[in-house]
């Protein structure tokens, strides 16, 4: 069987790829940037795709010789283009599959992508699900299955990152009143379900809520992850809903407005239909955590995830204050002699002051807006400043206030945040 996995660069897509390859399937991985996938999965083929722009005509040559397609593509965020990726892009893919004679399509949707959907994320997924089902309701020409998972647990997943970040804090935040309900399914069980659906003989027309056997509250899940990381109990801190909404709106930390809305609405469903259809019972959260014990790297990752917004905010303040103070508050009589030491005076000095200050402000805003590469740009800019001042006033290295020595700390923090960008994919 030759399977095309769309959205293979994401958390679910990578695990589905690994499961299918281990089962001996021929796999092609499709993603916007497949170069890293080619290195991670050298035994698989890769191709470039972009659901936000690809049409039926774009998909036609890619589907030649493909027996089955698994659509794992999904985005979530305050500025995510759900309509183009989840809805229009997925519908173009499904239409192309039918036209190309693809025998089977598995759509990874979301629990809540039904008439009760409370977010744009849910509604966009539902439109794509409905379109796939309508193409062949009985699944006789093109077998289909729609899997609607609840919160998906597993190393590297956004949901696990959110709850482990909460779990490591000395005061454990409570989302809502701590009673929001979720029904986690482990990524291994979700990948196993995809494989079973692909291997099932005969026509396929199947819509399933992919949930584990046990519903838990957000408090219970956070406490379980805290114990998994080897940490003792911690006092709980209730977070009012307006504060949670503000944090999510500002994009601080791993939570988004959509994810918080989905959690508040509840994320549970009966597990019996899933078990009956696929012939196995998924792991409970406790069983899943016990099967994959935490290591030191898990604790470090959780702490970094919790600290990232704080570190980013502090570094942004350094850059913004440097740029704003230089332009608006620092006396000209103080700045001019320093510019003169590097050979700048008159209009050239003014231009350099504005250029440097605006560059500082741009780096600060880039950090706040989470622009990729902003920490590295800041590190490069700080290195340039340090080199210039070392050449013009090397005595500053011995200054008791350490104006140049402190640059090393800023450089180190910038490089650390740049390295942490890998967590965002």
XYZ file of C-alpha atoms in Angstrom:
425
model
C 0.000 0.000 0.000
C 1.318 3.441 -0.980
C 0.094 6.053 1.522
C 0.392 9.818 1.175
C 0.435 11.664 4.518
C -0.524 15.330 4.206
C 0.660 17.540 7.047
C 3.399 15.032 7.793
C 5.572 17.640 9.483
C 3.184 18.049 12.409
C 2.984 16.123 15.663
C 0.268 13.709 14.517
C 1.653 13.378 10.999
C 5.123 12.357 12.181
C 3.742 9.654 14.463
C 1.391 8.300 11.804
C 4.340 8.176 9.395
C 6.455 6.227 11.864
C 3.630 3.754 12.525
C 2.952 3.100 8.837
C 6.626 2.731 7.979
C 7.066 0.255 10.823
C 4.140 -1.738 9.380
C 5.892 -1.988 6.027
C 3.820 0.529 4.064
C 5.308 2.650 1.310
C 4.917 6.223 2.529
C 5.157 9.638 0.891
C 5.314 12.613 3.253
C 3.804 15.917 2.134
C 4.497 19.163 3.965
C 5.308 22.808 3.326
C 8.981 22.239 4.220
C 9.778 18.549 3.663
C 13.575 18.872 3.893
C 13.681 18.061 7.619
C 11.244 15.177 7.102
C 13.556 13.706 4.460
C 16.339 13.651 7.032
C 14.131 12.229 9.793
C 12.515 9.584 7.571
C 15.119 8.648 4.937
C 13.112 5.549 4.001
C 10.113 7.645 2.921
C 9.517 9.804 -0.136
C 8.704 13.504 0.309
C 6.978 16.266 -1.622
C 6.062 19.915 -1.108
C 2.453 20.918 -0.543
C 0.554 23.866 0.916
C -3.127 23.344 1.646
C -3.625 27.093 1.906
C -2.892 27.475 -1.822
C -2.963 24.086 -3.586
C -5.824 23.367 -5.992
C -7.293 20.143 -7.370
C -4.999 20.545 -10.383
C -1.950 20.851 -8.110
C -2.821 17.574 -6.384
C -3.501 15.536 -9.519
C 0.125 14.627 -10.389
C 1.027 14.052 -6.745
C -1.700 11.422 -6.358
C -0.539 9.210 -9.233
C 0.060 5.732 -7.831
C -1.285 6.629 -4.380
C -3.564 4.029 -2.751
C -4.567 5.973 0.364
C -4.296 9.491 1.800
C -4.155 10.507 5.451
C -4.825 14.199 6.056
C -3.133 15.182 9.310
C -2.850 18.875 8.456
C -4.006 21.195 11.190
C -3.213 24.659 12.476
C -4.245 26.534 15.592
C -3.418 30.048 16.667
C -4.789 33.536 17.066
C -4.020 34.405 13.430
C -4.512 30.969 11.867
C -6.139 30.805 8.428
C -8.598 28.025 9.227
C -10.822 28.571 6.191
C -8.057 28.086 3.645
C -6.180 25.232 5.338
C -8.826 23.156 7.115
C -11.732 23.820 4.781
C -10.897 24.964 1.233
C -7.521 23.218 1.095
C -8.842 19.949 2.491
C -11.837 19.963 0.125
C -9.529 20.451 -2.866
C -7.449 17.495 -1.661
C -10.514 15.263 -1.240
C -11.888 16.205 -4.683
C -8.520 15.383 -6.226
C -8.452 12.023 -4.424
C -11.838 11.057 -5.845
C -10.824 12.137 -9.352
C -7.524 10.227 -9.132
C -9.165 7.002 -7.950
C -7.542 6.986 -4.508
C -9.058 4.047 -2.658
C -9.109 5.391 0.880
C -8.947 8.749 2.692
C -8.498 9.200 6.435
C -9.278 12.680 7.763
C -7.901 13.710 11.180
C -10.521 16.135 12.420
C -11.293 17.282 15.973
C -13.716 16.363 18.716
C -16.394 19.043 18.653
C -16.302 19.454 14.864
C -20.063 18.990 14.686
C -23.237 21.050 15.073
C -22.106 22.041 18.574
C -18.761 23.443 17.370
C -17.875 26.552 19.362
C -14.817 27.826 17.482
C -13.737 28.736 13.963
C -11.310 25.801 14.256
C -14.198 23.359 14.818
C -16.387 24.854 12.101
C -13.647 24.735 9.471
C -12.906 21.090 10.275
C -16.610 20.220 10.142
C -17.024 21.738 6.676
C -14.172 19.585 5.359
C -15.517 16.480 7.131
C -18.985 17.001 5.659
C -17.530 17.473 2.181
C -15.536 14.243 2.388
C -18.570 12.283 3.571
C -20.792 13.747 0.833
C -18.371 12.697 -1.930
C -19.222 9.030 -1.362
C -21.576 8.499 1.585
C -21.367 4.698 1.430
C -17.607 4.631 0.905
C -17.865 2.261 -2.053
C -15.780 4.175 -4.614
C -13.496 5.997 -2.173
C -13.530 4.596 1.331
C -13.287 7.272 4.005
C -12.926 7.640 7.746
C -13.085 10.760 9.874
C -11.328 10.541 13.223
C -12.217 13.271 15.720
C -9.655 13.125 18.531
C -9.965 14.772 21.893
C -6.780 16.158 23.449
C -3.870 14.129 22.016
C -1.168 13.245 24.536
C 2.447 12.507 23.768
C 5.939 13.976 23.786
C 6.172 16.854 21.350
C 2.438 17.581 21.264
C 1.037 21.060 21.876
C -1.472 19.820 24.474
C 1.186 17.994 26.469
C 3.411 21.077 26.256
C 0.640 23.263 27.657
C -0.171 21.038 30.612
C 3.441 20.165 31.495
C 4.262 23.893 31.456
C 1.470 24.430 33.974
C 2.580 21.402 35.983
C 6.134 22.620 36.686
C 5.180 26.020 38.096
C 5.561 26.427 41.889
C 1.936 27.601 42.024
C -0.021 25.305 39.731
C -2.448 27.417 37.668
C -6.007 26.180 37.368
C -7.681 26.610 34.008
C -11.138 27.907 34.757
C -12.166 26.289 38.007
C -9.963 23.283 37.287
C -13.005 21.232 36.317
C -12.922 21.511 32.525
C -13.225 17.977 31.181
C -10.995 16.323 28.575
C -10.726 12.724 27.415
C -7.137 12.311 26.220
C -6.039 9.788 23.646
C -2.357 8.951 23.357
C -0.695 9.597 20.018
C 0.340 5.932 19.775
C -3.315 4.869 19.973
C -4.359 7.455 17.387
C -1.652 6.266 14.972
C -2.706 2.664 15.626
C -6.294 3.586 14.743
C -5.175 5.108 11.428
C -3.276 1.931 10.529
C -6.262 -0.293 11.323
C -8.574 1.832 9.209
C -6.175 1.678 6.275
C -5.880 -2.085 6.563
C -9.622 -2.761 6.914
C -10.947 -4.660 3.861
C -14.049 -3.726 1.917
C -15.962 -0.439 1.729
C -15.249 2.066 4.497
C -17.543 4.860 5.725
C -16.718 5.658 9.309
C -16.952 8.721 11.560
C -15.466 8.123 14.999
C -14.740 10.204 18.085
C -11.168 9.214 18.961
C -11.115 9.374 22.749
C -9.526 7.473 25.577
C -11.564 5.454 28.068
C -11.285 7.975 30.901
C -12.419 11.595 31.166
C -10.330 13.756 33.487
C -10.461 17.347 34.655
C -7.775 19.837 33.704
C -6.639 19.806 37.336
C -6.334 16.008 37.321
C -4.382 16.018 34.077
C -1.983 18.694 35.320
C -1.433 16.833 38.599
C -0.802 13.572 36.734
C 1.834 15.230 34.558
C 3.434 16.854 37.590
C 3.771 13.439 39.182
C 5.081 11.993 35.905
C 7.833 14.616 35.954
C 8.793 13.527 39.482
C 7.557 16.664 41.238
C 5.616 16.787 44.496
C 2.245 18.397 45.020
C 1.988 22.156 44.647
C -0.534 24.755 45.793
C -3.120 25.632 43.169
C -3.662 29.116 41.792
C -7.083 29.911 40.352
C -6.841 32.043 37.226
C -9.881 34.182 36.441
C -11.341 33.764 32.985
C -10.628 37.368 31.894
C -6.935 36.905 32.714
C -6.794 33.633 30.766
C -8.486 35.325 27.811
C -6.002 38.224 27.905
C -2.975 35.911 28.060
C -4.295 33.861 25.141
C -5.144 36.966 23.103
C -1.613 38.304 23.570
C -0.173 34.956 22.474
C 1.763 34.502 25.705
C 2.669 30.854 26.243
C 1.335 27.758 24.479
C -2.383 28.468 25.053
C -4.448 30.187 22.350
C -7.952 31.649 22.372
C -9.195 28.671 20.366
C -7.622 26.048 22.624
C -8.972 27.692 25.795
C -12.448 27.977 24.285
C -12.375 24.291 23.332
C -11.251 23.304 26.823
C -13.936 25.420 28.468
C -16.619 23.856 26.254
C -15.615 20.336 27.314
C -13.897 17.703 25.230
C -15.445 14.316 25.994
C -17.414 11.598 24.184
C -18.369 7.924 24.669
C -15.396 5.669 23.926
C -17.408 2.484 23.188
C -17.972 3.195 19.449
C -14.234 3.730 18.923
C -13.380 0.483 20.732
C -16.048 -1.488 18.866
C -14.989 -0.189 15.449
C -11.251 -0.658 15.872
C -11.003 -3.651 18.174
C -8.746 -2.196 20.860
C -9.130 -0.028 23.943
C -6.909 3.066 24.086
C -4.724 3.707 27.116
C -5.892 5.825 30.017
C -3.721 8.888 30.793
C -2.143 7.025 33.697
C -1.326 3.984 31.566
C 0.145 6.158 28.834
C 2.389 8.041 31.262
C 3.501 4.832 32.971
C 4.435 3.280 29.617
C 6.775 6.174 28.771
C 8.502 7.321 31.983
C 9.722 10.905 32.060
C 13.421 11.672 31.835
C 15.459 14.767 32.728
C 14.918 16.194 29.232
C 11.133 16.163 29.762
C 11.485 18.248 32.920
C 13.855 20.683 31.205
C 11.511 21.018 28.228
C 8.533 21.688 30.504
C 10.438 24.368 32.423
C 11.638 26.002 29.216
C 8.086 26.052 27.881
C 6.900 27.736 31.089
C 9.774 30.239 31.101
C 9.768 31.110 27.402
C 7.145 33.908 27.639
C 8.971 35.479 30.602
C 12.381 35.310 28.932
C 10.971 36.669 25.692
C 9.271 39.547 27.511
C 12.413 40.497 29.439
C 14.572 40.450 26.320
C 11.988 42.497 24.409
C 12.043 45.091 27.204
C 15.835 45.391 26.871
C 15.598 46.119 23.146
C 12.557 48.390 23.310
C 13.903 50.439 26.188
C 17.275 50.802 24.453
C 15.676 52.140 21.299
C 13.016 54.325 22.899
C 15.285 55.840 25.562
C 17.971 56.713 23.011
C 15.464 58.551 20.822
C 13.121 60.135 23.347
C 14.865 60.579 26.670
C 18.678 60.500 26.455
C 20.190 64.027 26.307
C 22.050 64.856 23.095
C 24.993 66.039 25.167
C 25.355 62.501 26.546
C 25.032 60.643 23.236
C 27.103 62.940 20.986
C 30.511 62.233 22.616
C 29.996 58.474 22.251
C 29.071 58.798 18.608
C 32.092 61.008 18.140
C 34.369 58.282 19.482
C 33.401 56.083 16.554
C 33.901 58.896 14.054
C 30.301 60.085 13.706
C 29.180 63.705 13.935
C 26.501 65.981 12.516
C 23.889 64.441 10.172
C 25.811 61.142 10.077
C 25.570 60.844 13.851
C 21.848 61.618 13.782
C 21.236 59.048 11.057
C 23.233 56.413 12.966
C 21.315 57.139 16.171
C 17.970 56.756 14.438
C 19.036 53.657 12.534
C 20.352 51.940 15.657
C 17.355 52.911 17.783
C 14.825 51.790 15.186
C 16.720 48.504 14.764
C 16.505 47.980 18.549
C 12.770 48.684 18.518
C 12.258 46.360 15.538
C 13.983 43.497 17.366
C 11.866 44.154 20.473
C 8.631 44.139 18.473
C 9.749 41.025 16.602
C 10.189 39.238 19.913
C 6.783 40.323 21.194
C 5.101 39.254 17.955
C 7.033 35.951 18.016
C 8.595 36.530 14.625
C 10.895 33.669 13.712
C 14.549 34.717 13.748
C 14.018 37.772 15.985
C 16.283 36.400 18.782
C 19.048 35.650 16.270
C 18.689 39.123 14.729
C 19.063 40.585 18.212
C 22.149 38.473 18.894
C 23.728 39.665 15.651
C 22.905 43.302 16.413
C 24.292 43.020 19.939
C 27.473 41.434 18.572
C 27.909 44.386 16.175
C 27.392 46.923 18.983
C 29.853 45.078 21.197
C 32.495 44.926 18.471
C 32.161 48.662 17.712
C 32.394 49.682 21.365
C 35.309 47.326 21.970
C 37.234 49.038 19.162
C 36.259 52.553 20.270
C 36.321 52.231 24.074
C 37.811 48.953 25.205
C 38.102 50.340 28.755
C 34.359 49.716 29.090
C 35.157 46.020 29.633
C 36.674 47.047 32.985
C 33.898 49.468 33.923
C 32.459 48.562 37.365
C 28.907 48.754 35.961
C 29.845 46.269 33.225
C 28.108 47.889 30.201
C 29.888 45.516 27.817
C 30.095 42.476 30.081
C 26.291 42.577 30.375
C 26.077 42.251 26.604
C 27.313 38.690 26.983
C 24.221 37.835 29.051
C 21.963 39.376 26.394
C 23.783 37.423 23.703
C 23.380 34.200 25.662
C 19.662 34.774 26.272
C 19.124 35.633 22.600
C 20.827 32.438 21.461
C 18.832 30.396 23.989
C 15.535 31.799 22.695
C 16.645 31.173 19.119
C 17.357 27.535 20.003
C 13.913 27.272 21.640
C 12.223 28.327 18.395
C 12.589 24.692 17.310
C 9.714 23.871 19.654
C 7.378 25.832 17.396
C 8.098 23.613 14.437
